[in-house]
Coordinates of C-alpha atoms and ligand atoms in Angstrom, one line a residue:
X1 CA -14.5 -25.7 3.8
X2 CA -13.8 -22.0 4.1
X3 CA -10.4 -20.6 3.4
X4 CA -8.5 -19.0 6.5
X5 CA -7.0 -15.8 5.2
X6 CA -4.7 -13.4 6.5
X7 CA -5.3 -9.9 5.7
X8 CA -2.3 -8.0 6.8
X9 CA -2.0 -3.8 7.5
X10 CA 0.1 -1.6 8.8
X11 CA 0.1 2.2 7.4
X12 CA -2.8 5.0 6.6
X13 CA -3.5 4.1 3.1
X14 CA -3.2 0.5 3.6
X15 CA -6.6 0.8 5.8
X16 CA -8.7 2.3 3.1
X17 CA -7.5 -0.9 0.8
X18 CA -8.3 -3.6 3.1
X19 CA -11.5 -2.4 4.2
X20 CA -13.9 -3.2 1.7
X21 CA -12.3 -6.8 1.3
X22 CA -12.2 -7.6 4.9
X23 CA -15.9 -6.2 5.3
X24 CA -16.6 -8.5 2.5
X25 CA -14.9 -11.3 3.8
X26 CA -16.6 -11.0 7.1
X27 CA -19.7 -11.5 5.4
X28 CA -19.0 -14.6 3.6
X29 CA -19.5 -18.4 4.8
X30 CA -16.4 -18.7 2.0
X31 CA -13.9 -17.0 4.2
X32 CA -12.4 -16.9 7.8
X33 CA -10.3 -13.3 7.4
X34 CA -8.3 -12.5 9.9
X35 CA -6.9 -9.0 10.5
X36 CA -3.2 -8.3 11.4
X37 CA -1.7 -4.5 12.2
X38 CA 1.3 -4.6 12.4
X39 CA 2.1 -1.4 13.8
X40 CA 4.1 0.6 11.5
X41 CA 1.8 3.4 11.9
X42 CA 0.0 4.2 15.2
X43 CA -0.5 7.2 16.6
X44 CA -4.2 7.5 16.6
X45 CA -4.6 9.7 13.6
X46 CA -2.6 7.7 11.5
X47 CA -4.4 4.6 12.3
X48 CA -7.6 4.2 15.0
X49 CA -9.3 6.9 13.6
X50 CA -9.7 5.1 10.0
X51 CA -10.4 1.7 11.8
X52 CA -13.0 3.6 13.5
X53 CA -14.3 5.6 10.2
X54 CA -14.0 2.4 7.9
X55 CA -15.7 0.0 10.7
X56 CA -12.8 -2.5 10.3
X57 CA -12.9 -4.2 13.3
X58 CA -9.8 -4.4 16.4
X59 CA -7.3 -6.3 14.8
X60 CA -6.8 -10.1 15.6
X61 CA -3.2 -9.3 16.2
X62 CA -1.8 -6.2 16.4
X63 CA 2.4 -6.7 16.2
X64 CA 3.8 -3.1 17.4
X65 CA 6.9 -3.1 15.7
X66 CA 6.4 0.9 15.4
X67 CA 9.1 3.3 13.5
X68 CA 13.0 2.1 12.1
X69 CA 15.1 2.0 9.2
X70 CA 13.5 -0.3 6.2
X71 CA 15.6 -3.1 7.6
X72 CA 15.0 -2.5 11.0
X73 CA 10.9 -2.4 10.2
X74 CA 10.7 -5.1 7.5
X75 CA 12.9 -7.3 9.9
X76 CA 11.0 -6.4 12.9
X77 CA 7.6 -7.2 10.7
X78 CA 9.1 -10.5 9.2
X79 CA 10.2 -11.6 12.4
X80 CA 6.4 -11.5 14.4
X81 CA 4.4 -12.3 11.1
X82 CA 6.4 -16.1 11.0
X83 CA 5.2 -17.0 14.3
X84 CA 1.6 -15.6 13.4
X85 CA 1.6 -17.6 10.2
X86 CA 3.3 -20.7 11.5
X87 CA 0.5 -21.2 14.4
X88 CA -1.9 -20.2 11.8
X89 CA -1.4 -21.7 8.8
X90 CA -3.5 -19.7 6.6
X91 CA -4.4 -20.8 2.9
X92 CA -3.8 -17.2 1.7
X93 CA -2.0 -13.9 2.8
X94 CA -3.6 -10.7 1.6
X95 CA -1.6 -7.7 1.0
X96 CA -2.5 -3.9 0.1
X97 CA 0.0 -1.1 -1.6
X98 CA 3.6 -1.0 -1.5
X99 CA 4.4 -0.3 2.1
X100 CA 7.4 -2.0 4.2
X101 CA 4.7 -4.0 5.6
X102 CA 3.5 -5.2 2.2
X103 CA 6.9 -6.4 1.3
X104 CA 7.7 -8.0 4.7
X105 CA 4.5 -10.3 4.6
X106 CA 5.1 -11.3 1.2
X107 CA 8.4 -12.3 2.0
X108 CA 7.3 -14.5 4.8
X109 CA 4.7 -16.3 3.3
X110 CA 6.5 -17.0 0.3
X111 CA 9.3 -18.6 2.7
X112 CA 6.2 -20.7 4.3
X113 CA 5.1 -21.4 0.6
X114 CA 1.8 -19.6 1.6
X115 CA -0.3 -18.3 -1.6
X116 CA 0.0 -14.4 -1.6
X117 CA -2.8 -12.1 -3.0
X118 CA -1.3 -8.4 -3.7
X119 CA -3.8 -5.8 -4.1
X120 CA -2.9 -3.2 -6.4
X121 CA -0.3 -5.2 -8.0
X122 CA 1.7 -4.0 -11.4
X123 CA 2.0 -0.3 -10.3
X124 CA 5.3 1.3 -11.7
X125 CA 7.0 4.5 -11.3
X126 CA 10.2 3.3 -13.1
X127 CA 11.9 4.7 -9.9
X128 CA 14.0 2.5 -7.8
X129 CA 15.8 5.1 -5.4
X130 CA 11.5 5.3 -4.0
X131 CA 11.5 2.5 -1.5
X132 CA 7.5 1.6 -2.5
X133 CA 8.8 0.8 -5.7
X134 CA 11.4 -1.8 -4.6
X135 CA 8.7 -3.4 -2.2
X136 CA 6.2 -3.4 -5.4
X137 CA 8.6 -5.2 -7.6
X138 CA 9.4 -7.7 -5.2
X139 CA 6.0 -8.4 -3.8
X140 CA 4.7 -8.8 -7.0
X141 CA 7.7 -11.1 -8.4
X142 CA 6.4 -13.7 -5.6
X143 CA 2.6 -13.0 -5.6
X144 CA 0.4 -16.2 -6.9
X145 CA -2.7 -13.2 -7.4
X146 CA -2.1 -10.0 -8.7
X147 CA -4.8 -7.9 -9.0
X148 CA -4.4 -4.7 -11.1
X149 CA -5.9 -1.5 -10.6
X150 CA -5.5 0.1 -13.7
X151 CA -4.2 -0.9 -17.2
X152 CA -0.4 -0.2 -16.7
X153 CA -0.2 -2.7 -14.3
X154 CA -1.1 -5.4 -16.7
X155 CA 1.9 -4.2 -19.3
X156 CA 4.4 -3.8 -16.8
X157 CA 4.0 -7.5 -14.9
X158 CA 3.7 -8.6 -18.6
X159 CA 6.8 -7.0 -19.2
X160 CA 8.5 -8.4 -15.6
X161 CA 7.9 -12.0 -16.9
X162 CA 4.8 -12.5 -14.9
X163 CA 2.7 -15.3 -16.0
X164 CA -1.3 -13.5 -17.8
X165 CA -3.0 -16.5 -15.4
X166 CA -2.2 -15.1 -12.3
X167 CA -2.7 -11.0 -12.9
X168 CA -6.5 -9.9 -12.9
X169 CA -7.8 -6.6 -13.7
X170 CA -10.1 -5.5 -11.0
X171 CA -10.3 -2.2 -10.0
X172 CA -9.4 0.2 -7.4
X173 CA -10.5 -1.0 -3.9
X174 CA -9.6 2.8 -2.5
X175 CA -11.8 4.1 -4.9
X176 CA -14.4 1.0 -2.7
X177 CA -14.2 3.1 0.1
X178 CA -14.3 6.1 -1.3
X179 CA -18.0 5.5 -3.0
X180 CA -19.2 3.7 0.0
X181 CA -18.3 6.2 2.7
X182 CA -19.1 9.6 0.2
X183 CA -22.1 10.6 2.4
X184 CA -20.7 10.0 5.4
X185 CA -17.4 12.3 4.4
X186 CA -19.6 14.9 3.5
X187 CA -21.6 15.3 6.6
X188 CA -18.2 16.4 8.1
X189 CA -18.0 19.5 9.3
X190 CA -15.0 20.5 9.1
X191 CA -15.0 23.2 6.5
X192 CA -16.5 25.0 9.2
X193 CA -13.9 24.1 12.0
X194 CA -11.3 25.8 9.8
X195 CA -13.2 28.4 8.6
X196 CA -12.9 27.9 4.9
X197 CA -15.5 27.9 2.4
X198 CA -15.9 25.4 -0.7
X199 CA -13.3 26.0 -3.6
X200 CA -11.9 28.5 -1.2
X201 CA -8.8 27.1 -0.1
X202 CA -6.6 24.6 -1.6
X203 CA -5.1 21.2 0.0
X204 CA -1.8 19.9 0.9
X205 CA 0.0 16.7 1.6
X206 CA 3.3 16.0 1.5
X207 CA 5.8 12.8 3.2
X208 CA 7.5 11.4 0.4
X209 CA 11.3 11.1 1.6
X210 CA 12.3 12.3 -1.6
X211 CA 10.5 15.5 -1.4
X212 CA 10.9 16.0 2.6
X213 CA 14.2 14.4 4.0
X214 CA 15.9 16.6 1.5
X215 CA 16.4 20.1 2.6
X216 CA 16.7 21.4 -0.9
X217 CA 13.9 20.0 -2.0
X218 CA 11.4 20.9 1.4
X219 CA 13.2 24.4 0.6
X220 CA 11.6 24.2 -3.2
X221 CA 8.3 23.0 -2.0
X222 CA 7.5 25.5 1.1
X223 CA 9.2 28.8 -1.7
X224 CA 6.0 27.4 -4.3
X225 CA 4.0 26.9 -1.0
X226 CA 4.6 30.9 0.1
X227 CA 3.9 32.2 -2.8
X228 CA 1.0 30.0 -3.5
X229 CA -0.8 30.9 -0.1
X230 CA -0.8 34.7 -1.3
X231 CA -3.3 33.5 -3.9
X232 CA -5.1 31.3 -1.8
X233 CA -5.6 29.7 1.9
X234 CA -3.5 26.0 2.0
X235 CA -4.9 24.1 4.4
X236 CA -2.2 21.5 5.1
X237 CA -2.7 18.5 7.3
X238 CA 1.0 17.1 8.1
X239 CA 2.1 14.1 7.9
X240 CA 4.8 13.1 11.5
X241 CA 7.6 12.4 8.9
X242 CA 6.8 16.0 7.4
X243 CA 6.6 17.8 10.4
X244 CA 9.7 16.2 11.4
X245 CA 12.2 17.2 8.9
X246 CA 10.8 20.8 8.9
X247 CA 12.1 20.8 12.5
X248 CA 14.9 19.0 11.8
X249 CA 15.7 21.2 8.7
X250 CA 14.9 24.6 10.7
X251 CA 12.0 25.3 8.5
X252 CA 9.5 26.0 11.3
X253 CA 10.0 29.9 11.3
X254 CA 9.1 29.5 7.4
X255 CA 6.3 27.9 7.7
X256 CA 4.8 29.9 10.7
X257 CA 5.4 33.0 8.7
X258 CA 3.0 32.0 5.9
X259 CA -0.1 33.7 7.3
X260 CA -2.7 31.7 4.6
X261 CA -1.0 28.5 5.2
X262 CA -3.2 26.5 7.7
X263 CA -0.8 23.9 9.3
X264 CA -2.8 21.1 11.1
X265 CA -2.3 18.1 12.8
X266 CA -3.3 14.7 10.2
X267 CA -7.1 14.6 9.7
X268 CA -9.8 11.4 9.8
X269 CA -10.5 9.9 6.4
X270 CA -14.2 11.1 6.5
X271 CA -12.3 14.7 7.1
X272 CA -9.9 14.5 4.5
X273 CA -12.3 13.3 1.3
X274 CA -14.4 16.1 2.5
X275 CA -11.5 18.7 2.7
X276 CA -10.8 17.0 -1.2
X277 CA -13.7 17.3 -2.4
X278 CA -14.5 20.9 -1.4
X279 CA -10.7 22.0 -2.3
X280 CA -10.2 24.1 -5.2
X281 CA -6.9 21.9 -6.2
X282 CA -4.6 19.3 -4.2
X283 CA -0.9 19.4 -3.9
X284 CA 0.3 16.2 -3.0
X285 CA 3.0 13.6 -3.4
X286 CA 1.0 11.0 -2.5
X287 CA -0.2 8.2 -4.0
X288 CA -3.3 7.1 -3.3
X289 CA -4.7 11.1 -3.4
X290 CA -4.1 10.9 -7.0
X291 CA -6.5 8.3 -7.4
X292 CA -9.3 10.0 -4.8
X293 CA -9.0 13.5 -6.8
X294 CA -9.1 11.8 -10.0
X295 CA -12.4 10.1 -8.7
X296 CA -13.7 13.5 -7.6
X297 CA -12.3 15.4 -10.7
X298 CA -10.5 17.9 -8.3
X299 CA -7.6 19.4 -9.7
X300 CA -4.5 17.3 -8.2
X301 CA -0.8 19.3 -8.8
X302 CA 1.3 16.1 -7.8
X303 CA 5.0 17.1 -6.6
X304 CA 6.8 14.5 -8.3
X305 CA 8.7 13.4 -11.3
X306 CA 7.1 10.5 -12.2
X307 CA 3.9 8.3 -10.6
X308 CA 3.2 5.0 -10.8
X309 CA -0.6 5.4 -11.6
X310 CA -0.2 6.7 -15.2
X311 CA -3.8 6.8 -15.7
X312 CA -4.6 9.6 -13.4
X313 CA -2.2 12.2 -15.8
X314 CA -3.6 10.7 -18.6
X315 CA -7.6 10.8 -18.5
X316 CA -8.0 11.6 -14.8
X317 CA -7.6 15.2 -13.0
X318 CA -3.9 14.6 -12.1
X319 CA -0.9 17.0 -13.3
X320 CA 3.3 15.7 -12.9
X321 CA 4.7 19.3 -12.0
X322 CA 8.2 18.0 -10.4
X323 CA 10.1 20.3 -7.8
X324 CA 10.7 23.3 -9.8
X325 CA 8.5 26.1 -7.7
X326 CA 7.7 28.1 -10.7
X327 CA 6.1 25.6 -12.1
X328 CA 4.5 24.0 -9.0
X329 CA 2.7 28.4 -9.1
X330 CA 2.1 28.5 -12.4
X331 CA -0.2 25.4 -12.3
X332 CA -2.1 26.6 -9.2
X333 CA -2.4 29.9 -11.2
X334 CA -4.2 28.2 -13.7
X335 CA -6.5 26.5 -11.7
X336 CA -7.3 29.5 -10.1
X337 CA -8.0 31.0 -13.2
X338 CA -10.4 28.5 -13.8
X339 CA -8.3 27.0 -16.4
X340 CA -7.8 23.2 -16.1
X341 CA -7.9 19.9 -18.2
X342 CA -11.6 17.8 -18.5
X343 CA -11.2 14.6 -17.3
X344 CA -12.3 11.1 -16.7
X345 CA -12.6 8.0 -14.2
X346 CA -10.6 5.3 -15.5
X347 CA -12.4 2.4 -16.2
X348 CA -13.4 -0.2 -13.0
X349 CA -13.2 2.5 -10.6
X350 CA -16.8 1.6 -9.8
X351 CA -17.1 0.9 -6.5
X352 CA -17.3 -3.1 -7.0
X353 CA -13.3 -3.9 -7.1
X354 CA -13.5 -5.8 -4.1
X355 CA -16.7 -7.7 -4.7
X356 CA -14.6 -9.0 -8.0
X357 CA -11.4 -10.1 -5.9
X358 CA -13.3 -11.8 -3.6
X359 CA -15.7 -13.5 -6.8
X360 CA -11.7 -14.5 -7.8
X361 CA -10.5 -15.6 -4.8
X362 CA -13.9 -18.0 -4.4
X363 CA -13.5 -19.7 -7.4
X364 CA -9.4 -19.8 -8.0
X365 CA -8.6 -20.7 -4.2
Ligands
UD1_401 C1 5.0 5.0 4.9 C2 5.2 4.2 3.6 C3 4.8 5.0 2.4 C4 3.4 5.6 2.5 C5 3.2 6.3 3.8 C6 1.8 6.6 4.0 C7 7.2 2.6 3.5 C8 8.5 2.5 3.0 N1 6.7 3.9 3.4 O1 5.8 6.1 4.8 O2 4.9 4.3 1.2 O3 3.1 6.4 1.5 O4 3.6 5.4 4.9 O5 1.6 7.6 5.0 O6 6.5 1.7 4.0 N2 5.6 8.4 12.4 C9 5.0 8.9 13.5 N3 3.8 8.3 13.8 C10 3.3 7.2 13.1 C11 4.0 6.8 12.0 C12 5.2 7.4 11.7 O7 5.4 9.8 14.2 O8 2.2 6.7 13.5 C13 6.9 9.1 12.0 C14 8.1 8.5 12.6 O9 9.0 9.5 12.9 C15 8.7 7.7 11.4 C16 8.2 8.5 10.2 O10 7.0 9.1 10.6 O11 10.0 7.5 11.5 C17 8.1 7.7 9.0 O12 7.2 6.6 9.2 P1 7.3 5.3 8.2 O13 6.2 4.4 8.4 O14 8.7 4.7 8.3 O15 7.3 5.9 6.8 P2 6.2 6.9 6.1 O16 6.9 8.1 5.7 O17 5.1 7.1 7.0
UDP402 N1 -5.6 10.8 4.3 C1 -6.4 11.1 5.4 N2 -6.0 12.1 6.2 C2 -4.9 12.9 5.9 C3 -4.1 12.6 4.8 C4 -4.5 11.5 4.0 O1 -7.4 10.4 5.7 O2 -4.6 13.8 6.7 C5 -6.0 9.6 3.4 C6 -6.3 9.9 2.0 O3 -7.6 10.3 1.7 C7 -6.0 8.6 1.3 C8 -4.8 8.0 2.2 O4 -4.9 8.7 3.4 O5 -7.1 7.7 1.5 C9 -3.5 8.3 1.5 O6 -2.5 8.0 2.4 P1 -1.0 8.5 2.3 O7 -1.0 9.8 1.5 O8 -0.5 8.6 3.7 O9 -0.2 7.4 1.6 P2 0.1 7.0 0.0 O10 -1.2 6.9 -0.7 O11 1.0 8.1 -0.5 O12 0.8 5.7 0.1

């Protein structure tokens, strides 16, 4: 008999994760997948354009419990997921990354004593004031199948207690969608639309609250940004919280006054791997862009202290240069000068990670 499972999304990077599973899924006499949104993103560029661009099909349910405080969303999320799974009764819930989302479905199951699956499981920063990392530790202390993107993961849920039988080294399902939709990303033409040509501009993201609900820190990050953008054009697709807080903090003036800094609304996901790929470097604070560039080998300055996904500093593309502006220049200097580190695509990263979950999931469930 096939297995019903619940696949369960509900922010931008959670989309390119569940894709290739879902399609998979989709495809097999093995499964009945359901797809549930719930909501915590949803303006359209944060969430129908990448159902669009990943052909994920309309959600089953789609629960609209929009923006909050963690409690507020991971309540709200709890709250509409218990009715879905008590009508439903799946024999698995599937969840991506380390969003509130994530967390809140895991709880809910758990309660229900419904197996969870947590792709990209095992993924530490060693940070608890980030609020991914609390969601990661605690999704993954009550996941029943763990499946680990990169060899970190497997020491730090062996060093959480988690039982070897349960954790399984797979692969990076963004790196899935990523191969799969290469082509397509570069047909964009969006290089055009901005007028920039390859290797002539650099790219930045930034949303991390850490980095942009502090006014200290946004200050740090727009001083490296101005000084950066003499060098070079940054084309800089904003995240709402981002553009947010530089309202909130009075920062608009700033950032208009930076003449090479392109600000633009967030981009599609065929857009932004294009916009990576042709990029001379990335400044980012995000997560899964660490992995993409280290896929690419494009130069990725990441604005943080630490990352979770070790493996991208320490073979792939990926450079830790913190807050501190001169340092955040100095690296883009570098690059510019054509001097930056060789590097590598960590093992798995093939393109298959979610035909290996779902060879898992056939035989284990
Ligand atoms: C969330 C995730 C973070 C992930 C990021 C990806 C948590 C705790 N955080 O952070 O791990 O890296 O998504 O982008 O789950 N907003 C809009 N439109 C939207 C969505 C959000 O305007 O469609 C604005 C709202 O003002 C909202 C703010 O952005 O309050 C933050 O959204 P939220 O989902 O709470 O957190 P993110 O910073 O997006
Ligand atoms: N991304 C995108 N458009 C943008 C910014 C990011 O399509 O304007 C994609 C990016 O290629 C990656 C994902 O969104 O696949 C990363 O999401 P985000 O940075 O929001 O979250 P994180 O990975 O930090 O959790």
């Amino acid at each position: 008999m096939s297995k019903r499972i619940l696949n369960v999304v509900g922010a931008r990077p959670n989309f390119m994760k569940i894709a290739p599973i879902h399609r998979l899924m989709l495809n097999s006499e093995k499964f009945q997948p359901r797809l549930v949104h719930t909501g915590q993103h949803y303006d359209a560029a944060m969430s129908k354009v990448f159902f669009d661009e990943l052909g994920l099909p309309e959600p089953d349910a789609y629960l609209g419990v929009g923006s909050g405080s963690h409690a507020y969303q991971t309540a709200e999320v709890m709250k509409a997921l218990e009715k879905i799974m008590l009508e439903e009764r799946p024999d698995l819930v599937l969840v991506v990354g380390d969003v509130n989302s994530t967390l809140a479905a895991s709880i809910v199951a758990a309660k229900l004593c419904i197996p969870i699956a947590h792709i990209e499981a095992g993924l530490r920063s060693g940070d608890r004031t980030m609020p991914e990392e609390i969601n990661r530790i605690l999704t993954d202390s009550i996941a029943d199948f763990l499946f680990i993107t990169e060899k970190s993961g497997v020491e730090n849920l062996k060093r959480e207690g988690i039982p070897g039988e349960k954790v399984f080294m797979v692969g990076n399902v963004m790196i899935d969608s990523l191969v799969m939709h290469l082509k397509k990303a570069q047909a964009s033409i969006i290089l055009e639309q901005l007028g920039v040509g390859e290797r002539g501009y650099s790219l930045a993201t930034i949303h991390r609250p850490a980095n942009v609900d502090n006014p200290e820190n946004l200050q740090k990050i727009l001083t490296a940004f101005h000084e950066i953008q003499k060098s070079i054009k940054i084309i800089f697709p904003i995240h709402p919280r981002t553009r947010k807080m530089i309202q909130t903090f009075g920062f608009q003036n700033q950032v208009d006054q930076m003449q090479n800094l392109k600000l633009i609304d967030p981009v599609g996901y065929f857009d932004f791997v294009k916009l990576m790929e042709k990029s001379r470097f990335v400044l980012t604070d995000s997560g899964g862009i660490q992995e993409e560039t280290t896929f690419l080998k494009i130069p990725c300055l990441t604005l943080r202290e630490n990352t979770e996904r070790p493996v991208t500093i320490e073979i792939g593309s990926n450079m830790l240069v913190g807050m501190n502006p001169a340092i955040i220049i100095q690296q883009g200097q570098q690059i510019i000068a054509g001097k930056w580190k060789n590097s590598q695509i960590p093992e798995l990263w093939d393109g298959h990670a979610a035909e290996r979950i779902i060879q898992i999931l056939t035989e284990k469930l």
